[in-house]
mmCIF file of C-alpha atoms in Angstrom:
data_model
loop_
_atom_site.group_PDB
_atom_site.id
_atom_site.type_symbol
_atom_site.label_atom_id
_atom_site.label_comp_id
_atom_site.label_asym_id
_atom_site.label_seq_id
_atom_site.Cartn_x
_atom_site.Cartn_y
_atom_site.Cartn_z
ATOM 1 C CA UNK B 516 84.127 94.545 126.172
ATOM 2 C CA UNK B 517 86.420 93.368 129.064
ATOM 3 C CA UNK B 518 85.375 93.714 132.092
ATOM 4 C CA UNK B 519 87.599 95.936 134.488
ATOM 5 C CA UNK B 520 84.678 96.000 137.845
ATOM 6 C CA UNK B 521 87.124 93.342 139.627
ATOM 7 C CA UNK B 522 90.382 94.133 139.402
ATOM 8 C CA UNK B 523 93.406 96.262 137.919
ATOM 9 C CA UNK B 524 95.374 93.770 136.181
ATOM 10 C CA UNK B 525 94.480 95.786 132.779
ATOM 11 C CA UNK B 526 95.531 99.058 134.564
ATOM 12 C CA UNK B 527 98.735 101.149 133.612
ATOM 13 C CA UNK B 528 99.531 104.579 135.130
ATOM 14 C CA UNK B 529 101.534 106.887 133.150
ATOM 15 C CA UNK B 530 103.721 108.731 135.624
ATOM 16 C CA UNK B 531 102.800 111.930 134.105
ATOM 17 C CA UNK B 532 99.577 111.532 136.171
ATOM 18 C CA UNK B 533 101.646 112.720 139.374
ATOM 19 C CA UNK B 534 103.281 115.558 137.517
ATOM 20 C CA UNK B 535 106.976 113.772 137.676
ATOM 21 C CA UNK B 536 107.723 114.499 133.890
ATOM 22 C CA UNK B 537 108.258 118.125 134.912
ATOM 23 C CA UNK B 538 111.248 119.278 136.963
ATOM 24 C CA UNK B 539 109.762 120.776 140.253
ATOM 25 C CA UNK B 540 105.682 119.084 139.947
ATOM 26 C CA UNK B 541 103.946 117.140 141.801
ATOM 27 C CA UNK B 542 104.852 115.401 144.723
ATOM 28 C CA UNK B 543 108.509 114.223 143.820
ATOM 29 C CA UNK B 544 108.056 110.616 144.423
ATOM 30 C CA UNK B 545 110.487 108.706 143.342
ATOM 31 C CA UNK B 546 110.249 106.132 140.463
ATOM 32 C CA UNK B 547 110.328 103.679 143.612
ATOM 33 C CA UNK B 548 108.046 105.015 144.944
ATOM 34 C CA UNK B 549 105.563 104.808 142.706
ATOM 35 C CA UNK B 550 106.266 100.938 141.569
ATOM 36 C CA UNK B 551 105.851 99.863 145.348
ATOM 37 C CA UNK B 552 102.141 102.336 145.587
ATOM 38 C CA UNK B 553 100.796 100.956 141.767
ATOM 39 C CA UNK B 554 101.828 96.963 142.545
ATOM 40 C CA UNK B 555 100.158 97.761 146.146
ATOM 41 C CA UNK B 556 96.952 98.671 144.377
ATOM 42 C CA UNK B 557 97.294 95.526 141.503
ATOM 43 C CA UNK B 558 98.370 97.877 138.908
ATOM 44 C CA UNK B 559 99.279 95.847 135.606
ATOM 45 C CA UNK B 560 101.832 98.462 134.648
ATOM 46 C CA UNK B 561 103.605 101.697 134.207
ATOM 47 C CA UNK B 562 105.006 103.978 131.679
ATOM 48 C CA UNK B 563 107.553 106.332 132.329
ATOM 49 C CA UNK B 564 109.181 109.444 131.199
ATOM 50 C CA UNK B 565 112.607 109.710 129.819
ATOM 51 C CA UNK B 566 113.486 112.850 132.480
ATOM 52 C CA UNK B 567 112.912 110.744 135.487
ATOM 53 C CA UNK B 568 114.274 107.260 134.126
ATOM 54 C CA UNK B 569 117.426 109.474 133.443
ATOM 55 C CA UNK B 570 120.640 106.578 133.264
ATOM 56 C CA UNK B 571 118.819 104.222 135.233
ATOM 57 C CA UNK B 572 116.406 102.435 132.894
ATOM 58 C CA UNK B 573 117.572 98.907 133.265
ATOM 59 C CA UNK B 574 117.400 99.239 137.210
ATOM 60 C CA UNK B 575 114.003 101.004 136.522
ATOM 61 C CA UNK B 576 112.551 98.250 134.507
ATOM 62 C CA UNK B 577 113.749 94.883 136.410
ATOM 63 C CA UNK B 578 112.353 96.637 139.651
ATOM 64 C CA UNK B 579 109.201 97.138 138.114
ATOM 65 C CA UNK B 580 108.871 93.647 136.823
ATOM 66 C CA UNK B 581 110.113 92.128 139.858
ATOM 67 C CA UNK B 582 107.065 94.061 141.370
ATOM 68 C CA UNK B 583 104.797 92.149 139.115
ATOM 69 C CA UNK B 584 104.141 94.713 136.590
ATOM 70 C CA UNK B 585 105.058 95.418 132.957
ATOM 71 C CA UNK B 586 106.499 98.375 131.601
ATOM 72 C CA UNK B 587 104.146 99.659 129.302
ATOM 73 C CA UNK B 588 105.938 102.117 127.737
ATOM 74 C CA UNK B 589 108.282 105.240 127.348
ATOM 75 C CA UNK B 590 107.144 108.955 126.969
ATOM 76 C CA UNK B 591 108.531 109.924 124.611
ATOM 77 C CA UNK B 592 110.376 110.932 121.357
ATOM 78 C CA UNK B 593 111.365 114.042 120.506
ATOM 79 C CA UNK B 594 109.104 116.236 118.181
ATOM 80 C CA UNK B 595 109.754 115.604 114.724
ATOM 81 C CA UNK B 596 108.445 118.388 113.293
ATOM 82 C CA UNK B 597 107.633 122.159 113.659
ATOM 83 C CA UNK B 598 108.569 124.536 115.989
ATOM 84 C CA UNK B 599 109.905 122.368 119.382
ATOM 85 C CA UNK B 600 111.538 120.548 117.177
ATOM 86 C CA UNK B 601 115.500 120.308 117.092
ATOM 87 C CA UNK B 602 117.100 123.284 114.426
ATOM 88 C CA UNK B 603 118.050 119.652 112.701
ATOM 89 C CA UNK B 604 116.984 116.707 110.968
ATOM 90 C CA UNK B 605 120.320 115.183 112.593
ATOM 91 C CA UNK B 606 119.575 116.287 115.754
ATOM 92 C CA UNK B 607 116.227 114.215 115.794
ATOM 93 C CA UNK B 608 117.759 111.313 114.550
ATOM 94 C CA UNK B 609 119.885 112.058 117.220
ATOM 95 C CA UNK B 610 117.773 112.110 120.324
ATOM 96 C CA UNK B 611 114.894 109.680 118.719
ATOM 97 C CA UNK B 612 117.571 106.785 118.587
ATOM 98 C CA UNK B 613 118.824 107.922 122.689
ATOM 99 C CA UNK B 614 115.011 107.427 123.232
ATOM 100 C CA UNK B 615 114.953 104.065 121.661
ATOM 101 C CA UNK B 616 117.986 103.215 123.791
ATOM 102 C CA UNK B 617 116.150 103.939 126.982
ATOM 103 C CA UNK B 618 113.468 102.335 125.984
ATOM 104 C CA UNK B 619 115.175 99.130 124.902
ATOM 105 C CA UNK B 620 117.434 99.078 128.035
ATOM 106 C CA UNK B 621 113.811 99.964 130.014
ATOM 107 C CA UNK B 622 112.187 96.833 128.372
ATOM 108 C CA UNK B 623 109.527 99.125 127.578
ATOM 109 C CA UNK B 624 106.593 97.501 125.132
ATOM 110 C CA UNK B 625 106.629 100.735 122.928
ATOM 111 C CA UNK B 626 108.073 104.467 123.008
ATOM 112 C CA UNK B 627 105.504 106.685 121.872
ATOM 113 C CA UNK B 628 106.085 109.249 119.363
ATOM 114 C CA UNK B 629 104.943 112.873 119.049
ATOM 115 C CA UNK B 630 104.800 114.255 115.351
ATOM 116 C CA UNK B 631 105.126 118.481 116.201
ATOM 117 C CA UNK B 632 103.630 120.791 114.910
ATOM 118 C CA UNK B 633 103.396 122.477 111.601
ATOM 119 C CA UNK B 634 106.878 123.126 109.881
ATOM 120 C CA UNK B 635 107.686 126.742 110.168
ATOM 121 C CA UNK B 636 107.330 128.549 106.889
ATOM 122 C CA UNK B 637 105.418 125.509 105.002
ATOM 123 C CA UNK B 638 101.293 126.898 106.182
ATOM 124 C CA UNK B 639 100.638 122.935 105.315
ATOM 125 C CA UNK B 640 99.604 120.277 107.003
ATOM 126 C CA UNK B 641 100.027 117.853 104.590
ATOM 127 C CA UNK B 642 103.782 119.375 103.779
ATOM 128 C CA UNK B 643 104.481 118.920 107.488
ATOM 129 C CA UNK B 644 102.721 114.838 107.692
ATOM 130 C CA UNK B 645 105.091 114.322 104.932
ATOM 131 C CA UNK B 646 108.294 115.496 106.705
ATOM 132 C CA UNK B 647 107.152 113.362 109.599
ATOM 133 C CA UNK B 648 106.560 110.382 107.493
ATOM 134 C CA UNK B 649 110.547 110.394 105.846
ATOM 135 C CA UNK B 650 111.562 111.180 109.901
ATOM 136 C CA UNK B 651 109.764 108.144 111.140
ATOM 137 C CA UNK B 652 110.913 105.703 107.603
ATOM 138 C CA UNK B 653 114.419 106.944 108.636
ATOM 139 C CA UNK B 654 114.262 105.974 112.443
ATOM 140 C CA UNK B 655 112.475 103.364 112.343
ATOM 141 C CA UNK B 656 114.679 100.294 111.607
ATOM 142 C CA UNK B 657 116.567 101.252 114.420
ATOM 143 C CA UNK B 658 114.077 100.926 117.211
ATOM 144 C CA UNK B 659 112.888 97.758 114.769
ATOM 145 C CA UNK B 660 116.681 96.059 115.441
ATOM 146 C CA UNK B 661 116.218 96.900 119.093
ATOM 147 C CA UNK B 662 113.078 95.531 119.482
ATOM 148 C CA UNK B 663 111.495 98.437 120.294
ATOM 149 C CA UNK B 664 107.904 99.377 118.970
ATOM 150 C CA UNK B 665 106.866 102.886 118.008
ATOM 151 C CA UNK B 666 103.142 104.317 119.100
ATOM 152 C CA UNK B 667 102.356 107.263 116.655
ATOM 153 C CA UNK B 668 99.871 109.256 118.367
ATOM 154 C CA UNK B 669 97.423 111.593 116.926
ATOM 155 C CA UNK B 670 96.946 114.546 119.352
ATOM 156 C CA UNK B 671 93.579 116.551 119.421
ATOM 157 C CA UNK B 672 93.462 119.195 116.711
ATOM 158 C CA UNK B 673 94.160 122.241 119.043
ATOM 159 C CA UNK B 674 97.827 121.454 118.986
ATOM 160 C CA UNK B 675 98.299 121.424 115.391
ATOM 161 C CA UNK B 676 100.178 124.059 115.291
ATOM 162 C CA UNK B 677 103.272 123.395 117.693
ATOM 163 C CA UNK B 678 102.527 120.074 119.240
ATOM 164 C CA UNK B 679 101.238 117.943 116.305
ATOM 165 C CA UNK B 680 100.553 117.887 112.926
ATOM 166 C CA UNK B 681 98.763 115.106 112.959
ATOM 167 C CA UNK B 682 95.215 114.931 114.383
ATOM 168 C CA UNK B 683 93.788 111.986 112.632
ATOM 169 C CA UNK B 684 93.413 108.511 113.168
ATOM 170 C CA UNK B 685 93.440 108.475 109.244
ATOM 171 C CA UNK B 686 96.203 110.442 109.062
ATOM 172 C CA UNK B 687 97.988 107.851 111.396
ATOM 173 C CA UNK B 688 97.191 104.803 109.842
ATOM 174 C CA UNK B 689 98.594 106.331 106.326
ATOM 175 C CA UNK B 690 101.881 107.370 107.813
ATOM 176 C CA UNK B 691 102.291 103.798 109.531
ATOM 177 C CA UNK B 692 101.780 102.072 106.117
ATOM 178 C CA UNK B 693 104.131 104.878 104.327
ATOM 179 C CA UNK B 694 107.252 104.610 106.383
ATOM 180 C CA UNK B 695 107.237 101.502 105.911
ATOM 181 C CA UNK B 696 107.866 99.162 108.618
ATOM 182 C CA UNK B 697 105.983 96.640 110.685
ATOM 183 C CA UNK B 698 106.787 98.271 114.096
ATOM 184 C CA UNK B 699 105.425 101.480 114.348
ATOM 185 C CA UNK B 700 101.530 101.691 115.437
ATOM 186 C CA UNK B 701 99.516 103.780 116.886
ATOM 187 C CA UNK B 702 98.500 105.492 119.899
ATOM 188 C CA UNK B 703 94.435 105.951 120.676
ATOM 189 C CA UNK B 704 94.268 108.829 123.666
ATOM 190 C CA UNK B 705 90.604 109.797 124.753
ATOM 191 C CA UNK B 706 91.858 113.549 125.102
ATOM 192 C CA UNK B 707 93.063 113.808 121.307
ATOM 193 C CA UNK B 708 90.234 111.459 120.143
ATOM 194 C CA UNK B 709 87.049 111.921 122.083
ATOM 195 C CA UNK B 710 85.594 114.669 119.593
ATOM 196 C CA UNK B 711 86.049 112.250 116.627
ATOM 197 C CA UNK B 712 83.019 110.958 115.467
ATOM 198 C CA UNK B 713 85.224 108.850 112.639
ATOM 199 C CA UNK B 714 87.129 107.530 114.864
ATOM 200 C CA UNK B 715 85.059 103.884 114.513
ATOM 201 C CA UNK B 716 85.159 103.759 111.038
ATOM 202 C CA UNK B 717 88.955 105.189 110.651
ATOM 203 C CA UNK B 718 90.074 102.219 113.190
ATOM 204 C CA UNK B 719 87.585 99.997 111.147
ATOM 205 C CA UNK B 720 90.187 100.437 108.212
ATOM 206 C CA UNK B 721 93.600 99.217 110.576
ATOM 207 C CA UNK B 722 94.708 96.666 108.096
ATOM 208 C CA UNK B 723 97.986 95.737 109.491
ATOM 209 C CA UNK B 724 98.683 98.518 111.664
ATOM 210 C CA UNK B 725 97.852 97.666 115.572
ATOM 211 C CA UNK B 726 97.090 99.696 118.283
ATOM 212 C CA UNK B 727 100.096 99.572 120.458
ATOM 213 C CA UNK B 728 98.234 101.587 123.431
ATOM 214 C CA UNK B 729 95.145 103.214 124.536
ATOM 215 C CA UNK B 730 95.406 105.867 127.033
ATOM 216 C CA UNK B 731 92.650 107.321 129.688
ATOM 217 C CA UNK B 732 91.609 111.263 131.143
ATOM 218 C CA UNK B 733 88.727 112.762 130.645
ATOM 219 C CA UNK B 734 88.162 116.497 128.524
ATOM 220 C CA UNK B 735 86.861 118.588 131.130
ATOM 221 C CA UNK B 736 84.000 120.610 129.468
ATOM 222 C CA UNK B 737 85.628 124.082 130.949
ATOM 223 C CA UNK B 738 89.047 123.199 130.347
ATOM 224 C CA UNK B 739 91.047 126.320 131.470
ATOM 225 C CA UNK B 740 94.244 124.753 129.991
ATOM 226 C CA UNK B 741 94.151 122.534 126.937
ATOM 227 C CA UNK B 742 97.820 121.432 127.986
ATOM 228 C CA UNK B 743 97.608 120.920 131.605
ATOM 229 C CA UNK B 744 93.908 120.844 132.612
ATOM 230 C CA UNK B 745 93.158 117.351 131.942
ATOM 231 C CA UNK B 746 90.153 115.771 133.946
ATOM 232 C CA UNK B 747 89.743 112.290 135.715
ATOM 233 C CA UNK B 748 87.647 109.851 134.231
ATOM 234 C CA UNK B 749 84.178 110.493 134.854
ATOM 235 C CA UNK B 750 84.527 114.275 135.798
ATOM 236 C CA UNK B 751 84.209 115.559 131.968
ATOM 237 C CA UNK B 752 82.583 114.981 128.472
ATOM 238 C CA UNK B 753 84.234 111.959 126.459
ATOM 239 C CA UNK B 754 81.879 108.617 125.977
ATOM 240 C CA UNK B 755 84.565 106.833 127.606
ATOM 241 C CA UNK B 756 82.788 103.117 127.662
ATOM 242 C CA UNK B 757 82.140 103.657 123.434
ATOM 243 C CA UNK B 758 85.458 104.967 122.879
ATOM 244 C CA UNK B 759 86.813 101.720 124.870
ATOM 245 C CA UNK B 760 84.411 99.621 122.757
ATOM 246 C CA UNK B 761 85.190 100.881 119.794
ATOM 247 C CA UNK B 762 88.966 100.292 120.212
ATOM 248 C CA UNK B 763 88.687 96.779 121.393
ATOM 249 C CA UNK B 764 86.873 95.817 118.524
ATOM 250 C CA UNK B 765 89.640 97.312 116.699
ATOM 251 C CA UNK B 766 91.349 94.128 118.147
ATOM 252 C CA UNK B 767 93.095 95.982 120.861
ATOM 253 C CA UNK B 768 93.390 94.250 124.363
ATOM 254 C CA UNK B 769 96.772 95.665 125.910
ATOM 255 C CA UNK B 770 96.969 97.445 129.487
ATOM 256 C CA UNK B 771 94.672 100.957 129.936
ATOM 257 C CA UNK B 772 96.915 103.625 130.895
ATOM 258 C CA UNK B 773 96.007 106.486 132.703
ATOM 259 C CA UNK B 774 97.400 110.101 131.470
ATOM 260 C CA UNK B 775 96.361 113.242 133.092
ATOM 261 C CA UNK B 776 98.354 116.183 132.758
ATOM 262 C CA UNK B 777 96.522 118.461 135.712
ATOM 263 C CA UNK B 778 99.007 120.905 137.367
ATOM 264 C CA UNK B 779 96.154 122.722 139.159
ATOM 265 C CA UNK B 780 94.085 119.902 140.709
ATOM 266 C CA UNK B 781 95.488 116.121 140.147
ATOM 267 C CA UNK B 782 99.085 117.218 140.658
ATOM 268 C CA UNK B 783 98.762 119.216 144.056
ATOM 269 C CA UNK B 784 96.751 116.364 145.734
ATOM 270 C CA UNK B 785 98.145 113.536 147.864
ATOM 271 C CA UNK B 786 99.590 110.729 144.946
ATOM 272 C CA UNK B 787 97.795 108.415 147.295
ATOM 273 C CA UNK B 788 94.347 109.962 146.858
ATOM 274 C CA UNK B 789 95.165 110.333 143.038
ATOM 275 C CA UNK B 790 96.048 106.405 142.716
ATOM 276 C CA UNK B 791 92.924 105.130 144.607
ATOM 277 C CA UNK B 792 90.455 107.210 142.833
ATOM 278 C CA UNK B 793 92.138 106.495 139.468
ATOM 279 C CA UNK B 794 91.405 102.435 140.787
ATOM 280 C CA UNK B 795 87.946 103.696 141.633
ATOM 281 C CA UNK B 796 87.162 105.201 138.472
ATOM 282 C CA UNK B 797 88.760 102.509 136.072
ATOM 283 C CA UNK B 798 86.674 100.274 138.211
ATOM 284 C CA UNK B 799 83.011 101.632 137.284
ATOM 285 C CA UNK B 800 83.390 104.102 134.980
ATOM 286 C CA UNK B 801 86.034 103.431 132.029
#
């Protein structure tokens, strides 16, 4: 395993730590703000959410570069699926390839992509994968001519019924190889994946599918929220250093990017506080 004790050069935040995904949360910074406070602290990078990169991604991304950081990625693409989705297939197409646009003018490494939840009507799962599956083959040769990677990523089984469908590793990896094209991955997130005790031997079967990002929190073992009550590493329940290992020997070694939705603790605390504790805790206990 690398070792992260000196330094944060491995180290991406995901602005949706500070609550600025949300119209009206957290502390309003702006995205200038937080370059300037994550290169202060040796941050490696940054992903960012479509609502607050807005028109401005290519300003966005060459000011994060020129602050010595990468973009890491974009949050995110629509739903495909179920019942956020758009009323249309079209519509989806729609927005996914806007998202890819951002993403490409961004420079971002990889947009990730949420599959919804179950398709109204269908009671299936595996109906629901499939629908994703002919989505995703349909969108992505366009994000492939823009250069633009796609992270699928399997969210934690609670959500199966709006958020996503899929809640597998497994089920990940098959989708990647079914839609047929070399740029979509996947996405490993402790919160969806922590409970997964086949989540070694599902990544053990990657083949030709990479891991295009690996994202931190913590599952807090009284989660009052299992949207917005997501803990800091250390404070809850997931093996974080085994999860780690296990991905890396999966053949991962991209940036480590922090993701805690919290809207009753992390987001009402000084973004200050929140940044050097994340440092702290990627430091000695991720």
């Amino acid at each position: 395993m690398r070792d992260f004790s000196n330094d944060c050069a491995n180290l991406a935040l995901n602005t949706a730590t500070l609550g600025h995904m949300l119209e009206g949360r957290g502390a309003g910074w702006s995205p200038e703000q937080v370059i300037d406070a994550c290169a202060e602290r040796g941050f490696g990078g940054l992903v960012l959410w479509r609502r607050e990169v807005g028109g401005r991604a290519f300003e966005i991304g060459e000011r994060v570069r020129a602050a010595g950081m990468q973009v890491a990625g974009l949050c995110r693409s629509p739903f495909l699926v179920g019942p956020l989705a758009f009323n249309s297939v079209s519509e989806t197409v729609e927005d996914f390839n806007a998202a890819v646009d951002t993403a490409a003018e961004l420079g971002a490494a990889t947009l990730t992509v949420v599959a919804g939840g179950v398709v109204a009507g269908s009671h299936s799962m595996s109906e629901s994968l499939k629908a994703v599956t002919e989505i995703l083959a349909s969108v992505a040769p366009y994000a492939e001519r823009n250069g633009v990677k796609l992270g699928l990523e399997p969210l934690h089984p609670v959500y199966g019924g709006d958020r996503s469908c899929l809640v597998t590793v497994r089920d990940a990896l098959a989708i990647c190889r079914n839609a047929g094209s070399k740029n979509i991955g996947i996405a490993i997130d402790v919160y969806h994946v922590w409970w997964d005790l086949a989540l070694e031997e599902q990544l053990s079967t990657l083949g030709d599918v990479r891991i295009l990002g690996y994202h931190l929190c913590d599952w807090l073992a009284h989660t009052k929220d299992t949207l917005l009550d997501r803990g800091m590493m250390g404070d809850g329940v997931s093996d974080l250093r085994k999860i780690r290992r296990v991905v890396e020997d999966a053949g991962y070694d991209g940036l480590c990017e922090v993701e805690i939705f919290s809207e009753d603790d992390w987001w009402l605390r000084d973004p200050e506080d929140v940044l050097d504790t994340i440092v702290q805790r990627f430091k000695t206990v991720c």
